[in-house]
Coordinates of C-alpha atoms in Angstrom, one line a residue:
M1 CA -91.5 -262.2 114.7
A2 CA -88.2 -263.5 116.2
D3 CA -88.2 -264.1 120.0
R4 CA -85.6 -261.6 121.4
L5 CA -85.1 -263.8 124.4
L6 CA -84.1 -266.9 122.4
I7 CA -80.4 -267.4 122.9
P8 CA -78.5 -268.9 119.9
T9 CA -76.6 -272.1 120.3
R10 CA -73.3 -270.3 119.6
E11 CA -73.9 -268.0 122.6
I12 CA -74.7 -270.9 124.8
L13 CA -71.5 -272.6 123.8
A14 CA -69.5 -269.4 124.2
A15 CA -70.6 -269.0 127.8
R16 CA -69.3 -272.4 128.8
G17 CA -66.2 -273.1 130.9
G18 CA -64.0 -276.2 130.5
K19 CA -64.9 -279.8 130.7
S20 CA -63.8 -282.1 133.4
A21 CA -61.1 -284.7 132.8
V22 CA -62.8 -288.1 132.2
D23 CA -61.5 -291.6 131.5
T24 CA -63.4 -293.5 128.8
A25 CA -62.6 -296.7 130.7
R26 CA -64.6 -295.6 133.8
P27 CA -68.0 -294.1 134.4
Y28 CA -67.6 -290.6 135.9
A29 CA -69.9 -291.5 138.9
F30 CA -72.0 -294.3 140.2
H31 CA -74.0 -295.1 143.3
V32 CA -76.9 -297.1 144.8
E33 CA -80.0 -295.3 146.3
P34 CA -83.5 -296.3 147.2
E35 CA -86.5 -295.5 145.0
C36 CA -90.2 -296.3 145.1
A37 CA -91.0 -298.8 142.4
A38 CA -94.2 -298.9 140.3
D39 CA -95.7 -301.5 142.7
G40 CA -95.1 -299.3 145.7
S41 CA -92.2 -301.3 147.1
V42 CA -88.9 -299.6 147.9
V43 CA -86.1 -301.0 145.8
Q44 CA -82.4 -300.3 145.5
V45 CA -81.4 -298.7 142.3
A46 CA -77.9 -298.7 140.9
T47 CA -77.2 -295.5 138.9
I48 CA -74.2 -295.4 136.6
F49 CA -73.2 -292.1 135.0
L50 CA -71.6 -293.2 131.8
T51 CA -68.7 -291.4 130.1
N52 CA -69.4 -290.9 126.4
R53 CA -69.6 -288.3 123.7
E54 CA -71.5 -285.1 124.3
C55 CA -75.1 -284.8 123.3
P56 CA -75.5 -283.0 120.0
L57 CA -78.3 -280.8 121.4
R58 CA -77.4 -277.7 123.4
C59 CA -80.2 -277.2 125.9
L60 CA -80.1 -273.8 127.6
M61 CA -80.0 -275.1 131.1
C62 CA -77.9 -278.2 130.7
D63 CA -74.6 -278.7 132.4
L64 CA -74.2 -282.4 131.8
W65 CA -71.7 -281.7 129.0
R66 CA -69.0 -281.1 131.7
N67 CA -68.4 -284.9 132.0
T68 CA -68.5 -285.9 128.4
T69 CA -66.0 -286.5 125.6
D70 CA -65.7 -284.7 122.3
E71 CA -65.5 -287.9 120.3
T72 CA -67.3 -291.2 120.3
V73 CA -65.7 -293.6 122.8
P74 CA -64.2 -296.9 121.5
V75 CA -66.5 -299.9 121.1
G76 CA -66.4 -301.9 124.3
A77 CA -65.7 -298.8 126.5
V78 CA -69.3 -298.3 127.7
A79 CA -69.8 -302.0 128.4
G80 CA -66.5 -301.9 130.3
Q81 CA -67.7 -298.9 132.4
I82 CA -70.8 -300.8 133.4
E83 CA -68.8 -303.9 134.3
Y84 CA -66.5 -301.7 136.4
A85 CA -69.3 -300.0 138.3
L86 CA -71.1 -303.2 139.0
E87 CA -68.0 -304.7 140.5
H88 CA -67.8 -301.7 143.0
L89 CA -71.5 -301.3 143.8
G90 CA -73.6 -302.9 146.4
P91 CA -76.8 -305.0 145.7
A92 CA -79.5 -303.4 143.7
Q93 CA -82.8 -304.5 142.0
Q94 CA -83.0 -301.9 139.2
I95 CA -80.4 -300.1 137.2
K96 CA -80.2 -296.7 135.6
L97 CA -77.7 -296.2 132.7
Y98 CA -77.5 -292.4 132.4
N99 CA -75.2 -290.9 129.9
S100 CA -75.6 -287.1 129.9
G101 CA -77.5 -287.3 126.7
N102 CA -79.2 -290.0 124.6
F103 CA -78.7 -293.7 125.0
S104 CA -79.8 -294.4 121.5
D105 CA -77.5 -291.8 119.9
P106 CA -75.0 -294.1 118.1
A107 CA -72.3 -291.4 118.5
A108 CA -72.7 -291.7 122.3
I109 CA -73.4 -295.4 122.9
P110 CA -72.1 -297.5 120.0
P111 CA -74.8 -300.0 119.0
A112 CA -72.0 -302.7 118.9
D113 CA -72.0 -302.5 122.7
Y114 CA -75.7 -303.2 123.1
E115 CA -75.4 -307.0 123.4
K116 CA -72.6 -306.8 126.0
I117 CA -74.5 -304.1 128.0
A118 CA -77.6 -306.3 127.9
Q119 CA -75.6 -309.2 129.4
H120 CA -74.3 -307.0 132.2
V121 CA -77.8 -305.8 133.2
A122 CA -79.6 -309.1 132.8
P123 CA -79.8 -309.8 136.6
F124 CA -81.8 -306.6 137.3
Q125 CA -85.6 -306.2 137.5
R126 CA -85.7 -303.1 135.3
V127 CA -83.3 -301.1 133.1
I128 CA -83.8 -297.3 132.8
V129 CA -82.0 -295.1 130.2
E130 CA -82.4 -291.5 129.2
N131 CA -83.2 -290.1 125.8
H132 CA -84.3 -287.1 123.9
P133 CA -87.8 -287.6 122.4
K134 CA -86.5 -287.2 118.9
F135 CA -84.0 -290.1 119.5
C136 CA -86.7 -292.6 120.3
G137 CA -86.9 -295.1 117.5
Q138 CA -85.6 -298.4 116.2
R139 CA -82.3 -298.4 118.1
L140 CA -84.3 -298.5 121.4
L141 CA -86.3 -301.5 120.0
Q142 CA -83.0 -303.1 119.0
F143 CA -81.7 -302.7 122.5
Q144 CA -85.0 -303.8 124.1
K145 CA -84.9 -307.1 122.2
L146 CA -81.6 -308.0 123.7
L147 CA -82.7 -307.3 127.3
A148 CA -84.0 -309.8 129.8
P149 CA -85.6 -307.2 132.1
P150 CA -88.1 -304.6 131.0
L151 CA -86.9 -301.3 129.6
E152 CA -87.8 -297.8 130.7
V153 CA -86.9 -294.5 129.1
A154 CA -86.6 -291.2 130.8
L155 CA -87.5 -288.2 128.6
G156 CA -86.8 -284.6 129.3
L157 CA -90.1 -282.8 129.1
E158 CA -88.8 -279.8 131.2
T159 CA -92.0 -277.7 131.0
I160 CA -95.2 -277.3 129.0
D161 CA -95.0 -273.5 129.5
P162 CA -95.4 -272.3 125.8
R163 CA -93.3 -269.2 126.5
V164 CA -90.4 -271.1 128.0
L165 CA -90.1 -274.5 126.2
P166 CA -89.0 -272.9 122.9
R167 CA -86.4 -270.8 124.6
L168 CA -84.7 -273.9 126.1
N169 CA -83.1 -274.7 122.8
K170 CA -84.3 -278.3 123.2
A171 CA -85.4 -278.7 119.5
M172 CA -88.6 -280.3 120.7
T173 CA -92.3 -279.5 120.8
L174 CA -95.0 -281.0 123.0
D175 CA -96.3 -283.0 120.0
D176 CA -92.8 -284.5 119.7
F177 CA -92.9 -285.5 123.3
A178 CA -96.4 -287.0 123.2
A179 CA -95.6 -288.9 120.0
S180 CA -92.4 -290.4 121.6
A181 CA -94.3 -291.4 124.8
A182 CA -97.0 -293.1 122.7
F183 CA -94.4 -294.9 120.7
L184 CA -92.6 -296.2 123.8
R185 CA -95.9 -297.3 125.5
R186 CA -96.9 -299.1 122.3
S187 CA -93.6 -300.9 122.4
N188 CA -94.1 -302.0 126.0
I189 CA -91.3 -299.6 127.2
G190 CA -91.9 -297.6 130.4
V191 CA -91.8 -293.8 130.3
R192 CA -90.7 -291.3 132.9
A193 CA -90.3 -287.6 132.5
F194 CA -87.9 -285.0 133.8
I195 CA -89.6 -281.8 134.7
L196 CA -87.9 -278.5 135.7
L197 CA -89.0 -276.5 138.7
R198 CA -88.6 -272.8 137.8
P199 CA -86.6 -272.9 134.5
P200 CA -85.5 -269.5 133.1
Y201 CA -88.1 -266.8 132.4
Q202 CA -90.4 -267.9 135.2
T203 CA -91.2 -266.3 138.5
E204 CA -91.3 -268.4 141.7
E205 CA -95.1 -268.5 141.5
E206 CA -95.1 -269.4 137.8
G207 CA -92.4 -272.1 138.4
V208 CA -94.6 -274.0 140.9
A209 CA -97.8 -273.6 138.7
W210 CA -96.1 -274.8 135.5
A211 CA -94.3 -277.7 137.2
L212 CA -97.7 -278.9 138.5
R213 CA -99.3 -278.4 135.1
S214 CA -96.4 -280.2 133.4
I215 CA -96.8 -283.2 135.8
A216 CA -100.5 -283.4 135.0
W217 CA -99.9 -283.2 131.2
A218 CA -97.2 -285.8 131.3
F219 CA -99.5 -288.3 132.9
E220 CA -102.2 -287.5 130.4
V221 CA -99.8 -288.5 127.5
G222 CA -98.8 -291.8 129.0
V223 CA -95.9 -291.0 131.3
Q224 CA -95.8 -293.3 134.4
C225 CA -93.3 -291.5 136.6
C226 CA -92.3 -287.8 136.9
A227 CA -89.0 -286.6 138.4
V228 CA -89.0 -282.9 139.3
I229 CA -85.6 -281.2 139.1
P230 CA -85.0 -277.8 140.6
T231 CA -83.3 -275.8 137.9
R232 CA -79.7 -275.1 138.8
A233 CA -77.1 -272.7 137.4
G234 CA -73.6 -273.9 136.5
N235 CA -73.2 -273.9 132.8
G236 CA -72.3 -270.2 132.1
V237 CA -75.3 -269.0 130.3
M238 CA -77.6 -269.6 133.3
E239 CA -75.4 -267.2 135.3
Q240 CA -75.8 -264.6 132.6
L241 CA -79.6 -265.0 132.8
A242 CA -79.4 -264.6 136.5
T243 CA -77.6 -261.3 136.2
Q244 CA -80.3 -260.2 133.7
G245 CA -83.1 -261.1 136.1
N246 CA -84.3 -263.9 133.9
Y247 CA -83.4 -266.8 136.2
A248 CA -83.2 -267.5 140.0
P249 CA -83.1 -270.9 141.7
P250 CA -86.4 -272.1 143.2
T251 CA -86.9 -272.1 147.0
L252 CA -87.1 -275.2 149.1
A253 CA -90.7 -274.2 149.9
S254 CA -91.5 -274.4 146.2
L255 CA -90.0 -277.9 146.0
E256 CA -92.2 -278.9 148.9
K257 CA -95.3 -277.5 147.4
V258 CA -94.8 -279.2 144.1
L259 CA -94.3 -282.6 145.7
E260 CA -97.2 -282.1 148.1
E261 CA -99.6 -281.1 145.3
G262 CA -98.1 -283.3 142.6
L263 CA -98.4 -286.6 144.5
N264 CA -101.3 -288.7 143.2
P265 CA -100.7 -292.5 143.2
A266 CA -103.7 -293.0 140.9
R267 CA -101.8 -291.2 138.1
G268 CA -98.3 -292.4 138.7
R269 CA -95.2 -291.7 140.9
V270 CA -93.7 -288.3 141.4
F271 CA -90.3 -287.7 142.8
V272 CA -88.3 -284.5 143.5
D273 CA -84.6 -284.5 142.8
L274 CA -82.7 -284.0 146.1
W275 CA -79.2 -284.1 144.6
D276 CA -77.3 -281.1 146.1
V277 CA -80.5 -279.9 147.7
E278 CA -78.4 -278.0 150.3
R279 CA -78.0 -275.2 147.8
F280 CA -81.7 -274.5 148.1
F281 CA -81.7 -274.2 151.9
A282 CA -82.6 -270.8 153.3
C283 CA -81.0 -271.9 156.6
T284 CA -79.2 -274.9 157.9
L285 CA -81.5 -275.3 160.9
C286 CA -84.6 -276.7 159.3
G287 CA -83.3 -277.4 155.8
P288 CA -81.9 -280.9 156.5
R289 CA -85.1 -282.0 158.3
R290 CA -87.3 -280.6 155.5
A291 CA -85.1 -282.4 152.9
Q292 CA -85.4 -285.6 154.9
R293 CA -89.2 -285.2 154.8
L294 CA -89.1 -284.9 151.0
A295 CA -86.9 -288.0 150.8
E296 CA -89.5 -290.0 152.8
M297 CA -92.3 -288.6 150.6
N298 CA -90.4 -289.8 147.5
L299 CA -90.2 -293.3 148.9
R300 CA -93.7 -293.5 150.4
Q301 CA -95.5 -291.5 147.8
V302 CA -97.7 -289.9 150.4
V303 CA -97.8 -286.3 151.9
L304 CA -96.2 -286.2 155.3
P305 CA -96.8 -283.5 158.0
R306 CA -94.7 -280.5 157.5
V307 CA -91.6 -280.1 159.7
A308 CA -92.5 -278.1 162.8
T309 CA -90.1 -275.2 163.3
D310 CA -89.9 -271.6 164.3
C311 CA -87.2 -270.8 161.8
P312 CA -87.7 -267.5 160.0
C313 CA -87.2 -269.3 156.6
Q314 CA -90.5 -271.1 157.2
S315 CA -92.1 -267.9 156.3
E316 CA -90.7 -268.1 152.8
T317 CA -93.5 -268.8 150.3
S318 CA -93.6 -269.9 146.7
G319 CA -96.2 -267.3 146.0
A320 CA -98.4 -270.0 144.4

C-alpha cells in the first residue's frame, strides 16, 4: 500500500523559493574552524562550499539547492574556486570540499578538474568530500589516486528510522549505505556520516532516540565519525510539514542529550553541528553558554558538566 505521507518530488520542487545568485568563479562560502582529528588532536579545517550544479536527488529536508547552478559549471571553474578560497583563508591542516551534493557526480564536479583539484589540496593532511551512497564508485577511486593526502567521504545517513528514511525522498536504503561504507573502507577511504536530529515525522523523544540508534548503527557498519545535524526548515516543504504538525525543530536540550549519550571514543568521533545554533535557543541567557559547552565537547570528545543556570528554559526536556 502506498505511503500517504510520502511527498512526491514534484511537490517538493513546487514548494521551493528562488535560488541565490552565485558566481561559478567563486565558492559561495569558505571558512576555517577547529575540529577534533581521528588521533584526538585539534586541527584547523578549511571548509570550501563549492558552487556547482544542483544535486539530481531531491531530499525532502534539503535546502542546499539554494546555492547551486542549473547547469554544469565550466571545466576549470571548481579548481579555480578552490584556488581562490585558499588564497583568502588562514592556515589549516585538513580541508573539506563540500559541494551541496555529490563530489563524484560528473555533472557537478567535472572529472577533468580532478588533477588540478588534487594539486591544490596536496599540502593538506586530509581531504574530505561529500557524496550520496549511490554515487560512491570508480570516480572516487580515480580522484583518490591523484591525491597526496588520504581521502574521506561524508555520507548522508540521516536516520535509520524505518518509518522516516523512505519518506525523505533520498533514494537510498540502509543496505545501500552499508554497502557504500564497506566499499570505501576496503578502498582505504575514510567514512563519516551525517545524521539528522528530529527529521520530519518524529516527536522530540523519538528524534533523540533515533539519532542515538543511528549513531550506533553507523559505527557498526564502518563509519568512523558522525556529525549530528539538527533538522532545519527553510526549503518550503518543511514549512508545510510544520503547519501540518509533521515537523518541529529539535530543542537545544535534545542536541545536548544526543552528544552526551552519543560520545564514545572507543567507537569513533561524534560532533553536533552548531551552525546557526542560535535558532534553537529557548532563551538568550543560557543558550550561548550551553552552545559553547557543546563546542568544547566537540573538540575534546568528552562529556563536560552541564551549564549551571536558573533559567526557566533549563526545565525543557527532550522527553527521552
